Coordinates of C-alpha atoms in Angstrom, one line a residue:
Chain A
M1 CA -156.9 -39.4 107.8
R2 CA -155.6 -36.4 105.4
E3 CA -157.8 -35.0 102.7
R4 CA -155.4 -36.4 100.1
A5 CA -155.8 -40.1 101.5
L6 CA -159.6 -39.6 101.8
I7 CA -159.7 -38.6 98.1
A8 CA -157.1 -41.2 96.8
D9 CA -158.2 -44.2 99.0
L10 CA -161.9 -43.9 99.7
L11 CA -163.7 -41.3 97.3
A12 CA -161.6 -42.0 93.9
P13 CA -162.6 -45.6 93.9
L14 CA -166.3 -44.9 93.6
A15 CA -165.7 -42.3 91.0
T16 CA -165.9 -45.0 88.1
H17 CA -167.6 -42.5 85.5
R18 CA -165.5 -41.5 82.7
A19 CA -166.6 -37.6 83.6
A20 CA -165.0 -37.8 86.8
R21 CA -161.6 -38.3 85.5
G22 CA -160.7 -40.5 88.3
L23 CA -160.9 -37.3 90.6
T24 CA -157.3 -36.3 89.3
D25 CA -158.0 -33.3 87.5
D26 CA -159.5 -29.8 88.5
A27 CA -163.1 -30.6 87.3
A28 CA -165.2 -32.9 85.6
V29 CA -166.2 -33.2 82.1
W30 CA -169.6 -34.7 81.0
L31 CA -171.1 -34.6 77.5
P32 CA -174.9 -34.4 77.8
P33 CA -177.0 -36.3 75.4
L34 CA -178.2 -34.6 72.2
G35 CA -181.4 -32.7 73.1
R36 CA -181.3 -32.8 77.0
E37 CA -181.1 -29.7 79.5
V38 CA -178.8 -29.9 82.3
V39 CA -180.6 -29.6 85.6
L40 CA -178.3 -28.3 88.4
T41 CA -179.1 -27.9 92.1
H42 CA -177.3 -27.6 95.4
D43 CA -178.3 -28.3 99.0
V44 CA -176.2 -28.3 102.2
I45 CA -177.0 -30.5 105.2
A46 CA -175.3 -29.2 108.5
C47 CA -174.7 -31.5 111.6
G48 CA -176.9 -30.7 114.3
T49 CA -179.2 -28.7 112.0
H50 CA -180.3 -31.1 109.5
Y51 CA -178.9 -34.3 110.5
L52 CA -178.0 -35.6 114.3
P53 CA -174.2 -36.1 115.3
D54 CA -175.3 -39.6 116.4
D55 CA -176.9 -40.7 112.9
P56 CA -174.9 -43.4 111.5
P57 CA -172.5 -41.9 108.9
S58 CA -173.8 -44.3 106.2
D59 CA -177.2 -42.9 106.5
V60 CA -175.9 -39.5 106.5
A61 CA -174.2 -40.0 103.4
W62 CA -177.8 -41.3 102.0
K63 CA -179.5 -38.3 103.3
L64 CA -177.1 -35.9 101.6
L65 CA -177.6 -37.5 98.1
A66 CA -181.4 -38.1 98.6
V67 CA -182.4 -34.5 99.4
N68 CA -180.3 -33.2 96.4
L69 CA -181.9 -35.9 94.3
S70 CA -185.4 -34.8 95.5
D71 CA -185.0 -31.7 93.8
L72 CA -184.2 -33.3 90.6
A73 CA -187.0 -35.5 91.0
A74 CA -189.5 -32.5 91.5
M75 CA -188.0 -31.0 88.1
G76 CA -189.0 -34.4 86.2
A77 CA -185.3 -35.0 85.6
E78 CA -183.0 -37.9 85.5
P79 CA -180.2 -38.0 87.9
V80 CA -176.5 -38.2 86.4
G81 CA -174.2 -37.5 89.1
V82 CA -172.9 -35.3 92.2
L83 CA -170.1 -33.3 93.3
L84 CA -169.9 -33.4 97.2
G85 CA -168.4 -30.6 99.4
L86 CA -167.1 -32.3 102.7
T87 CA -166.3 -29.9 105.3
L88 CA -165.3 -32.0 108.4
G89 CA -164.7 -31.6 112.0
G90 CA -163.2 -33.7 114.8
H91 CA -166.4 -35.7 115.2
E92 CA -165.7 -37.2 111.9
D93 CA -162.8 -39.5 112.4
D94 CA -161.9 -42.5 110.5
D95 CA -164.2 -44.8 111.2
W96 CA -167.1 -42.2 110.6
L97 CA -165.2 -41.6 107.2
R98 CA -165.4 -45.2 106.3
G99 CA -169.1 -45.5 107.5
F100 CA -169.8 -42.6 105.3
V101 CA -168.1 -43.6 102.3
A102 CA -169.5 -47.2 102.7
G103 CA -172.9 -45.6 102.7
L104 CA -172.1 -43.1 99.8
G105 CA -171.2 -46.1 97.5
R106 CA -174.4 -47.8 98.0
A107 CA -176.5 -44.7 97.6
L108 CA -174.6 -44.0 94.5
T109 CA -175.6 -47.8 93.1
H110 CA -179.0 -47.4 94.2
F111 CA -179.9 -44.1 92.5
E112 CA -177.4 -44.8 89.8
V113 CA -175.5 -41.8 89.9
A114 CA -171.9 -41.0 89.4
L115 CA -169.5 -39.4 91.9
L116 CA -168.1 -36.5 89.6
G117 CA -165.9 -34.4 92.0
G118 CA -166.0 -32.1 94.9
D119 CA -163.7 -31.2 97.8
T120 CA -162.8 -32.1 101.1
V121 CA -161.8 -29.7 103.7
R122 CA -160.8 -30.4 107.4
W123 CA -161.6 -27.8 110.1
G124 CA -162.2 -27.4 113.7
G125 CA -166.0 -26.8 113.3
A126 CA -168.9 -29.3 113.0
A127 CA -169.4 -30.8 109.8
V128 CA -171.1 -29.1 106.8
L129 CA -171.9 -31.6 103.8
G130 CA -172.7 -29.7 100.4
C131 CA -174.0 -31.6 97.4
T132 CA -174.3 -30.5 93.8
A133 CA -176.7 -32.9 92.1
V134 CA -176.5 -32.9 88.1
G135 CA -179.4 -34.3 85.8
Q136 CA -180.6 -34.1 82.4
V137 CA -184.2 -33.8 81.1
P138 CA -185.6 -33.6 77.5
H139 CA -185.3 -30.2 76.1
G140 CA -188.3 -28.1 77.2
C141 CA -189.7 -30.8 79.6
A142 CA -188.9 -29.8 82.9
L143 CA -191.4 -29.4 85.5
G144 CA -191.5 -26.1 87.5
R145 CA -193.5 -24.3 90.3
D146 CA -195.3 -21.7 87.9
G147 CA -197.6 -23.7 86.0
V148 CA -200.4 -24.3 88.3
R149 CA -204.0 -23.5 86.7
V150 CA -207.0 -22.4 88.5
G151 CA -209.4 -25.6 88.5
D152 CA -206.2 -28.1 88.8
A153 CA -206.4 -31.0 91.2
V154 CA -203.5 -31.0 93.8
W155 CA -201.7 -34.3 94.5
V156 CA -199.2 -35.8 97.1
S157 CA -197.3 -38.9 96.8
G158 CA -196.5 -41.6 99.8
T159 CA -197.4 -40.8 103.0
I160 CA -196.8 -37.2 105.1
G161 CA -195.6 -36.8 108.5
D162 CA -193.6 -40.2 108.9
A163 CA -190.1 -38.3 108.9
G164 CA -191.0 -35.8 111.5
R165 CA -192.2 -38.7 113.7
G166 CA -188.6 -40.2 112.9
L167 CA -187.0 -37.1 114.0
A168 CA -188.7 -37.5 117.4
V169 CA -187.6 -41.2 117.5
A170 CA -184.0 -40.1 116.8
R171 CA -184.1 -37.4 119.5
G172 CA -185.5 -40.0 121.9
E173 CA -188.7 -38.1 122.2
A174 CA -190.6 -41.2 121.2
P175 CA -190.4 -45.1 121.2
H176 CA -188.1 -46.7 119.0
D177 CA -189.4 -47.4 115.4
K178 CA -187.0 -48.5 112.7
R179 CA -189.5 -47.5 110.1
L180 CA -190.0 -44.1 111.4
L181 CA -186.5 -43.3 111.7
D182 CA -185.6 -44.6 108.4
R183 CA -188.2 -42.1 107.0
Y184 CA -186.4 -39.4 108.7
R185 CA -182.8 -40.7 107.7
R186 CA -183.0 -42.4 104.6
P187 CA -185.7 -40.2 102.4
N188 CA -186.4 -41.9 99.4
P189 CA -186.5 -39.1 96.3
R190 CA -189.1 -39.7 94.0
L191 CA -187.2 -39.9 91.0
A192 CA -189.2 -42.3 88.7
L193 CA -192.4 -40.6 89.7
G194 CA -190.9 -37.1 89.0
R195 CA -190.1 -38.4 85.2
A196 CA -193.5 -40.0 84.8
L197 CA -195.1 -36.6 85.6
V198 CA -193.8 -35.0 82.9
G199 CA -196.2 -34.1 80.6
T200 CA -198.9 -34.5 83.1
A201 CA -198.5 -32.4 86.1
T202 CA -198.8 -28.8 85.5
A203 CA -196.4 -27.9 88.4
C204 CA -194.5 -29.6 90.8
M205 CA -192.0 -29.3 94.0
D206 CA -190.7 -31.6 96.7
V207 CA -191.8 -31.5 100.2
S208 CA -189.2 -30.7 102.7
D209 CA -190.6 -27.9 105.1
G210 CA -194.3 -29.3 105.5
V211 CA -196.8 -30.0 103.0
L212 CA -198.8 -26.8 104.2
I213 CA -196.2 -24.5 104.1
D214 CA -195.0 -25.9 100.7
A215 CA -198.6 -26.0 99.1
Q216 CA -198.5 -22.3 100.1
R217 CA -195.1 -21.8 98.1
L218 CA -196.4 -23.8 94.9
A219 CA -199.5 -21.5 94.7
A220 CA -197.8 -18.2 95.3
A221 CA -195.2 -19.2 92.6
S222 CA -198.1 -19.5 90.3
G223 CA -200.1 -16.5 91.6
V224 CA -203.4 -18.6 92.7
G225 CA -204.6 -20.4 96.0
I226 CA -204.7 -23.8 96.9
E227 CA -207.6 -25.3 98.9
L228 CA -206.2 -28.6 101.1
D229 CA -208.6 -31.1 102.5
L230 CA -206.7 -32.2 105.8
A231 CA -208.7 -35.4 106.0
A232 CA -207.5 -36.2 102.5
L233 CA -204.0 -36.0 103.8
P234 CA -202.1 -39.6 103.4
V235 CA -201.0 -40.4 107.1
T236 CA -200.0 -43.8 108.4
G237 CA -202.4 -45.3 110.7
D238 CA -205.6 -43.4 112.0
C239 CA -205.1 -40.0 113.4
D240 CA -207.3 -37.1 114.4
E241 CA -207.2 -33.7 113.1
A242 CA -204.9 -32.0 115.4
E243 CA -202.3 -35.1 114.8
R244 CA -203.1 -34.6 111.1
L245 CA -202.0 -30.7 111.3
I246 CA -198.6 -31.9 113.2
R247 CA -197.8 -34.2 110.3
A248 CA -198.6 -31.5 107.7
T249 CA -196.3 -29.4 109.0
A250 CA -193.6 -31.6 110.2
G251 CA -191.4 -31.6 107.3
D252 CA -188.4 -33.8 105.6
D253 CA -191.1 -35.8 103.6
Y254 CA -189.1 -35.4 100.2
E255 CA -192.7 -36.5 98.8
L256 CA -193.7 -34.7 95.7
L257 CA -196.6 -32.2 95.9
F258 CA -198.0 -31.5 92.2
T259 CA -200.8 -30.2 90.3
A260 CA -202.9 -31.7 87.3
A261 CA -205.7 -31.0 85.4
P262 CA -208.8 -32.4 87.4
D263 CA -209.3 -34.9 84.7
A264 CA -205.8 -36.4 84.3
E265 CA -205.6 -39.8 84.6
L266 CA -202.9 -40.3 87.6
A267 CA -203.6 -43.9 88.9
A268 CA -201.4 -45.7 86.3
L269 CA -198.5 -43.4 87.6
A270 CA -199.1 -44.7 91.3
T271 CA -197.2 -47.8 92.8
A272 CA -197.6 -50.0 95.7
K273 CA -194.8 -48.1 97.3
V274 CA -195.6 -44.9 96.1
P275 CA -199.4 -44.0 96.3
L276 CA -200.7 -40.9 94.8
T277 CA -203.4 -39.1 96.8
R278 CA -205.5 -36.0 96.0
I279 CA -205.6 -33.8 98.4
G280 CA -207.1 -30.6 97.3
R281 CA -207.7 -28.0 94.4
V282 CA -206.4 -25.0 92.8
V283 CA -208.2 -21.6 93.3
A284 CA -208.3 -18.1 91.9
E285 CA -208.0 -16.4 95.2
P286 CA -204.3 -16.4 96.5
G287 CA -203.1 -18.2 99.4
L288 CA -203.4 -21.4 101.4
T289 CA -206.8 -22.6 102.8
V290 CA -206.9 -25.7 104.9
L291 CA -210.1 -27.5 105.2
G292 CA -210.9 -29.5 108.6
A293 CA -214.1 -31.7 109.3
H294 CA -215.7 -28.4 110.6
G295 CA -214.7 -26.0 108.0
L296 CA -211.7 -23.7 107.7
I297 CA -208.7 -24.2 109.8
T298 CA -206.0 -21.4 110.8
P299 CA -203.0 -23.5 111.8
A300 CA -200.5 -21.8 114.4
R301 CA -197.8 -22.7 111.9
L302 CA -197.8 -24.2 108.4
G303 CA -194.2 -25.8 108.6
W304 CA -190.5 -24.9 109.0
E305 CA -189.6 -21.4 107.8
H306 CA -185.9 -20.4 107.5
Chain B
M1 CA -182.0 -11.5 107.9
R2 CA -183.7 -15.0 107.2
E3 CA -182.7 -17.5 104.5
R4 CA -185.8 -16.7 102.6
A5 CA -185.1 -12.8 102.6
L6 CA -181.6 -13.4 101.5
I7 CA -182.5 -15.3 98.6
A8 CA -185.8 -13.1 97.6
D9 CA -184.2 -9.6 98.3
L10 CA -180.4 -10.0 97.6
L11 CA -179.5 -13.1 95.6
A12 CA -182.6 -13.5 93.2
P13 CA -182.0 -10.1 91.5
L14 CA -178.5 -11.0 90.7
A15 CA -180.0 -14.4 89.1
T16 CA -180.9 -12.9 86.0
H17 CA -180.0 -15.9 83.7
R18 CA -183.0 -17.9 82.4
A19 CA -181.6 -21.1 83.6
A20 CA -181.8 -19.9 87.1
R21 CA -185.5 -19.7 86.9
G22 CA -185.3 -16.7 89.3
L23 CA -184.4 -19.0 92.2
T24 CA -187.9 -20.2 92.5
D25 CA -187.8 -23.7 91.3
D26 CA -186.2 -26.5 93.1
A27 CA -183.1 -26.5 90.4
A28 CA -181.7 -24.5 87.5
V29 CA -182.2 -25.9 83.8
W30 CA -179.6 -24.8 81.1
L31 CA -179.5 -26.0 77.5
P32 CA -175.5 -26.5 76.6
P33 CA -174.7 -25.4 73.2
L34 CA -174.4 -28.1 70.5
G35 CA -170.9 -29.9 70.7
R36 CA -170.0 -28.6 74.2
E37 CA -168.9 -30.9 76.9
V38 CA -170.0 -29.5 80.6
V39 CA -167.1 -28.9 82.9
L40 CA -168.4 -29.1 86.9
T41 CA -166.2 -28.2 89.7
H42 CA -166.7 -27.7 93.6
D43 CA -164.6 -26.0 96.0
V44 CA -165.3 -25.0 99.7
I45 CA -163.7 -21.8 101.5
A46 CA -164.3 -22.1 105.1
C47 CA -164.1 -18.9 107.3
G48 CA -160.7 -19.1 109.4
T49 CA -159.0 -21.7 107.1
H50 CA -159.3 -20.1 103.5
Y51 CA -160.0 -16.6 104.3
L52 CA -159.9 -14.5 107.5
P53 CA -163.0 -13.4 109.6
D54 CA -161.9 -9.9 108.7
D55 CA -161.5 -10.3 105.1
P56 CA -164.0 -7.5 103.4
P57 CA -167.2 -9.6 102.5
S58 CA -167.1 -8.5 99.2
D59 CA -163.5 -9.9 98.6
V60 CA -164.8 -13.1 100.2
A61 CA -167.3 -13.3 97.4
W62 CA -164.8 -12.8 94.7
K63 CA -162.6 -15.3 96.2
L64 CA -165.1 -17.9 96.3
L65 CA -166.1 -17.5 92.7
A66 CA -162.2 -17.2 91.6
V67 CA -160.8 -20.2 93.3
N68 CA -163.5 -22.3 91.5
L69 CA -163.6 -20.4 88.0
S70 CA -159.6 -21.0 88.3
D71 CA -160.5 -24.6 88.1
L72 CA -162.5 -23.9 84.9
A73 CA -159.5 -22.2 83.7
A74 CA -157.2 -25.2 84.2
M75 CA -159.3 -27.3 81.9
G76 CA -159.7 -24.7 79.4
A77 CA -163.3 -24.2 80.0
E78 CA -165.5 -21.3 79.3
P79 CA -167.5 -20.3 82.5
V80 CA -171.3 -20.4 82.4
G81 CA -172.4 -20.0 85.9
V82 CA -172.2 -21.0 89.8
L83 CA -174.5 -22.4 92.3
L84 CA -173.4 -21.6 96.0
G85 CA -174.0 -23.2 99.3
L86 CA -173.7 -20.8 102.1
T87 CA -173.7 -21.9 105.6
L88 CA -173.7 -19.0 107.5
G89 CA -172.9 -17.9 111.5
G90 CA -173.4 -15.4 113.8
H91 CA -170.5 -13.3 112.2
E92 CA -172.0 -12.9 109.1
D93 CA -174.8 -10.3 110.0
D94 CA -177.0 -8.2 107.7
D95 CA -174.0 -5.9 106.9
W96 CA -171.8 -8.6 105.9
L97 CA -174.4 -10.3 103.9
R98 CA -175.1 -6.9 102.0
G99 CA -171.4 -6.4 101.4
F100 CA -170.9 -10.0 100.4
V101 CA -174.0 -9.9 97.9
A102 CA -172.8 -6.6 96.5
G103 CA -169.1 -8.3 95.9
L104 CA -170.8 -11.4 94.3
G105 CA -172.9 -9.2 91.9
R106 CA -169.7 -7.3 90.8
A107 CA -167.5 -10.9 90.5
L108 CA -170.5 -12.0 88.3
T109 CA -170.4 -9.0 86.1
H110 CA -166.5 -9.3 85.9
F111 CA -166.3 -12.6 85.2
E112 CA -169.6 -13.0 83.0
V113 CA -171.1 -15.9 84.7
A114 CA -174.4 -16.7 86.0
L115 CA -176.0 -17.0 89.3
L116 CA -177.7 -20.5 89.0
G117 CA -179.0 -21.4 92.4
G118 CA -177.7 -23.0 95.6
D119 CA -178.6 -23.0 99.3
T120 CA -178.5 -20.9 102.2
V121 CA -178.1 -22.3 106.0
R122 CA -178.2 -20.6 109.0
W123 CA -176.1 -22.1 111.9
G124 CA -174.0 -21.4 114.9
G125 CA -170.6 -22.4 113.7
A126 CA -168.4 -20.4 111.5
A127 CA -169.3 -19.7 107.6
V128 CA -168.5 -22.6 105.1
L129 CA -168.9 -21.3 101.6
G130 CA -169.2 -23.7 98.7
C131 CA -169.2 -23.0 94.8
T132 CA -170.0 -25.2 92.3
A133 CA -168.9 -23.9 88.9
V134 CA -170.4 -24.8 85.6
G135 CA -168.5 -24.2 82.4
Q136 CA -168.4 -25.5 78.7
V137 CA -165.8 -26.9 76.3
P138 CA -165.7 -27.8 72.9
H139 CA -166.1 -31.5 72.7
G140 CA -162.9 -33.5 73.4
C141 CA -161.1 -30.2 74.1
A142 CA -160.8 -30.3 77.8
L143 CA -157.2 -29.9 79.3
G144 CA -156.2 -32.3 81.8
R145 CA -153.4 -33.3 84.1
D146 CA -152.2 -36.6 82.4
G147 CA -151.0 -35.8 78.9
V148 CA -147.5 -34.4 80.0
R149 CA -144.7 -35.9 77.7
V150 CA -141.1 -36.5 78.3
G151 CA -139.3 -33.3 76.2
D152 CA -142.1 -31.1 77.1
A153 CA -141.4 -27.4 78.7
V154 CA -143.0 -26.2 81.9
W155 CA -144.8 -22.9 82.0
V156 CA -146.3 -20.7 84.7
S157 CA -148.4 -17.6 84.1
G158 CA -148.0 -14.5 85.9
T159 CA -145.9 -14.2 89.0
I160 CA -145.8 -16.7 92.1
G161 CA -145.6 -16.0 95.6
D162 CA -147.3 -12.5 95.8
A163 CA -150.4 -14.2 97.4
G164 CA -148.5 -15.7 100.0
R165 CA -147.0 -12.5 100.9
G166 CA -150.4 -11.0 100.7
L167 CA -151.4 -13.2 103.5
A168 CA -148.8 -12.0 105.7
V169 CA -149.8 -8.7 105.1
A170 CA -153.4 -9.8 106.1
R171 CA -152.2 -11.5 109.2
G172 CA -150.4 -8.4 110.4
E173 CA -147.1 -10.1 109.9
A174 CA -145.6 -7.7 107.2
P175 CA -146.4 -4.1 106.1
H176 CA -149.5 -2.9 104.6
D177 CA -149.3 -3.4 100.8
K178 CA -152.5 -3.1 98.8
R179 CA -151.4 -4.8 95.7
L180 CA -150.3 -8.0 97.7
L181 CA -153.3 -8.2 99.7
D182 CA -155.4 -8.3 96.4
R183 CA -153.3 -10.9 95.4
Y184 CA -154.6 -13.1 98.6
R185 CA -158.0 -11.6 98.8
R186 CA -159.2 -11.3 95.0
P187 CA -157.0 -13.9 92.8
N188 CA -157.6 -13.6 89.0
P189 CA -158.5 -16.8 87.4
R190 CA -156.6 -17.1 84.1
L191 CA -159.4 -18.0 82.0
A192 CA -158.8 -16.4 79.1
L193 CA -155.4 -18.2 79.1
G194 CA -156.8 -21.4 79.9
R195 CA -159.0 -21.3 76.8
A196 CA -156.2 -20.0 74.7
L197 CA -154.0 -22.8 75.6
V198 CA -156.4 -25.7 74.4
G199 CA -154.8 -27.3 71.2
T200 CA -151.3 -26.0 72.6
A201 CA -150.8 -27.1 76.2
T202 CA -150.6 -30.9 76.5
A203 CA -151.4 -30.5 80.3
C204 CA -152.7 -27.9 82.5
M205 CA -153.5 -27.2 86.5
D206 CA -153.9 -24.3 88.5
V207 CA -151.5 -23.4 91.2
S208 CA -153.0 -23.3 94.7
D209 CA -151.0 -25.1 97.0
G210 CA -147.5 -23.9 95.7
V211 CA -145.7 -24.2 92.4
L212 CA -143.6 -27.2 93.5
I213 CA -146.0 -29.5 95.1
D214 CA -148.5 -28.5 92.4
A215 CA -145.7 -29.6 89.5
Q216 CA -145.0 -32.6 91.7
R217 CA -148.6 -33.4 91.4
L218 CA -148.8 -32.6 87.6
A219 CA -145.9 -34.8 86.9
A220 CA -147.4 -37.7 89.0
A221 CA -150.8 -37.6 87.1
S222 CA -148.7 -38.3 83.9
G223 CA -146.3 -40.7 85.5
V224 CA -143.2 -38.6 84.4
G225 CA -140.7 -36.2 86.2
I226 CA -140.4 -32.2 86.5
E227 CA -137.2 -30.4 86.6
L228 CA -137.7 -26.8 87.6
D229 CA -135.1 -23.9 87.5
L230 CA -135.9 -22.0 90.8
A231 CA -134.0 -19.0 89.3
A232 CA -136.6 -18.9 86.2
L233 CA -139.3 -18.4 88.7
P234 CA -141.3 -15.2 87.9
V235 CA -141.5 -13.3 91.0
T236 CA -142.0 -9.7 91.8
G237 CA -138.8 -7.9 92.6
D238 CA -135.5 -9.2 93.3
C239 CA -135.2 -11.9 95.7
D240 CA -132.5 -14.5 96.6
E241 CA -132.8 -18.2 96.7
A242 CA -134.5 -18.7 99.9
E243 CA -136.8 -16.1 99.3
R244 CA -137.8 -17.8 95.8
L245 CA -138.3 -21.1 97.8
I246 CA -140.5 -19.4 100.2
R247 CA -142.5 -18.1 97.4
A248 CA -142.6 -21.4 95.4
T249 CA -144.0 -23.1 98.2
A250 CA -146.5 -20.5 99.4
G251 CA -149.8 -21.2 97.4
D252 CA -152.8 -19.3 96.5
D253 CA -151.5 -18.3 93.4
Y254 CA -154.2 -19.3 91.2
E255 CA -151.7 -19.1 88.3
L256 CA -151.9 -21.8 85.4
L257 CA -148.9 -24.3 85.5
F258 CA -149.0 -26.2 82.2
T259 CA -146.4 -28.2 79.9
A260 CA -146.3 -28.0 75.9
A261 CA -144.1 -29.1 73.2
P262 CA -140.4 -27.7 73.5
D263 CA -140.8 -25.6 70.3
A264 CA -144.6 -24.6 70.8
E265 CA -144.9 -20.8 70.3
L266 CA -146.5 -19.4 73.5
A267 CA -145.2 -15.6 73.3
A268 CA -148.3 -14.6 71.3
L269 CA -150.8 -16.1 74.3
A270 CA -148.9 -13.8 77.0
T271 CA -150.4 -10.6 77.5
A272 CA -149.0 -7.7 79.5
K273 CA -151.0 -8.4 82.8
V274 CA -150.2 -12.0 82.1
P275 CA -146.7 -13.0 81.1
L276 CA -145.9 -16.6 80.5
T277 CA -142.5 -17.9 81.8
R278 CA -140.7 -21.2 81.1
I279 CA -139.5 -22.7 84.3
G280 CA -138.5 -26.1 83.6
R281 CA -138.9 -29.3 81.6
V282 CA -140.4 -32.9 81.7
V283 CA -137.9 -35.7 82.1
A284 CA -138.7 -39.6 82.1
E285 CA -137.4 -40.1 85.7
P286 CA -140.7 -39.6 88.0
G287 CA -140.6 -37.0 90.5
L288 CA -139.9 -33.5 91.3
T289 CA -136.5 -31.9 90.9
V290 CA -135.4 -28.5 91.8
L291 CA -132.4 -27.0 90.5
G292 CA -130.8 -23.9 92.2
A293 CA -127.7 -21.6 91.3
H294 CA -125.6 -24.4 92.7
G295 CA -127.0 -27.6 91.6
L296 CA -129.7 -29.6 93.0
I297 CA -132.1 -28.3 96.2
T298 CA -134.3 -30.4 98.4
P299 CA -136.7 -28.2 99.8
A300 CA -137.7 -28.6 103.5
R301 CA -141.3 -28.7 102.2
L302 CA -143.0 -28.3 98.7
G303 CA -146.3 -26.5 99.7
W304 CA -149.6 -27.0 101.3
E305 CA -150.4 -30.7 101.9
H306 CA -153.7 -31.2 103.1

């Protein structure tokens, strides 16, 4: 399928938002509601690096949107739309494209975001899929990483480490488990939680490279330290300290890691599907400290360094 | 150089706009001025497809910004900032990166746009460079492709075909010519012209795939036809009809192609560097008609089809 057909026949029917102008103009034009700031993020997923060539194309579309919307969630923003940069190789044949676009349509509907525009390129290399997510937030209300205060409690949403186990399943290194595979291939950006945290969280980010390394970054952005209780980490099932460390450094969780005043009442923000767990505290001494059952732990690695 | 160092050491110093938050948060946060619509576009340039591996990295950075800003120009928008998705391979070593970032800094300054955010990925393939350009336009004033009216005059800015000749120089297929090389590697988005055309042009687009094929698309978007006078096409130097056809289908011009009422006074919008030339007229019969010295011409191709 040529680029023009891909856009006209498959993508344009999804671009129903007025701002997209049917994908026929050189750019999208969107009027933000009064008093809102525009929130903008761009993440790339490359075939073989961020997803596997055999991942179902509909899941690849989901993941492309989800990892970008997760950044909006971390800022407390409401998503509006996406622009896609699809650089496609020989592996992405017409069947793959139809699967991708079908999954894209379902993801756009699920997340209530508009397809606003983008670009498609055919080349000889592997696929590189870029997404710009556009969101909005009431003026002055965006969450950031630099508001952490000494004495704050450190919280995380959901469970940590399941996506990493899903990657092992996808690679054939662990027995098939649909739920874990889905955690890796179809992450759930915590959009409702992010918006609910505005006014309560002092700082927030999403967990993509491992909760340990990301906690270290959150602390560094605010010039403080974070102490994490490894035993408090929300994990699926029972696991010992060694396994907890593996999960805490596995990445791809797309949960929210955030800080709040120690007396902040967060129970009301949790749901059955998205529990919130207090996993540590903020201290003055910069750096990350991991506490195990028998005292301080020095992990060999904290997560994915790029 | 690792991604983190690339961002912290090279890119963050360029991200001086408040909205970029020093590239330390998960997204940029920008407050558009009152009464403005947000204009958004995303274009990808891939190494070997849209630029050559040996092109100077500073020119690649320029081109990445310029082709995206050209889309804002076509909408009559004022540029605000860019987000970059840089997927880099082995060819893009530290020297290349430093050259790219130096050129990026100069281009940001020249175009007065902010670096707002983005993503960097290291992989084994060739480079894929994505850019999202963010602009603003007074509410309701954006230009589009669907406002062409029968009887309108068809205009184009600058000269057509020089970038295509520059590509031949870059490929070693034509004698060295710095001016032509620059037309290919360092296009000049017609930002001031685009804004000046708001209220005067009935429709506008930028010329990227060849003025003939792009004129055909402009006509199709409005459901009308366009007649072009090949002899009127603004070209550098003398050239016969066959050469004019080559230039009219060469692409990469990044000039503006637009329509206006036949009595619209456009001379005041032209400058010494950006002349405006009337090259045709809008007719009711759909399609593109090319007129040569001896009547109708049917070109073998109209430009780059994707």
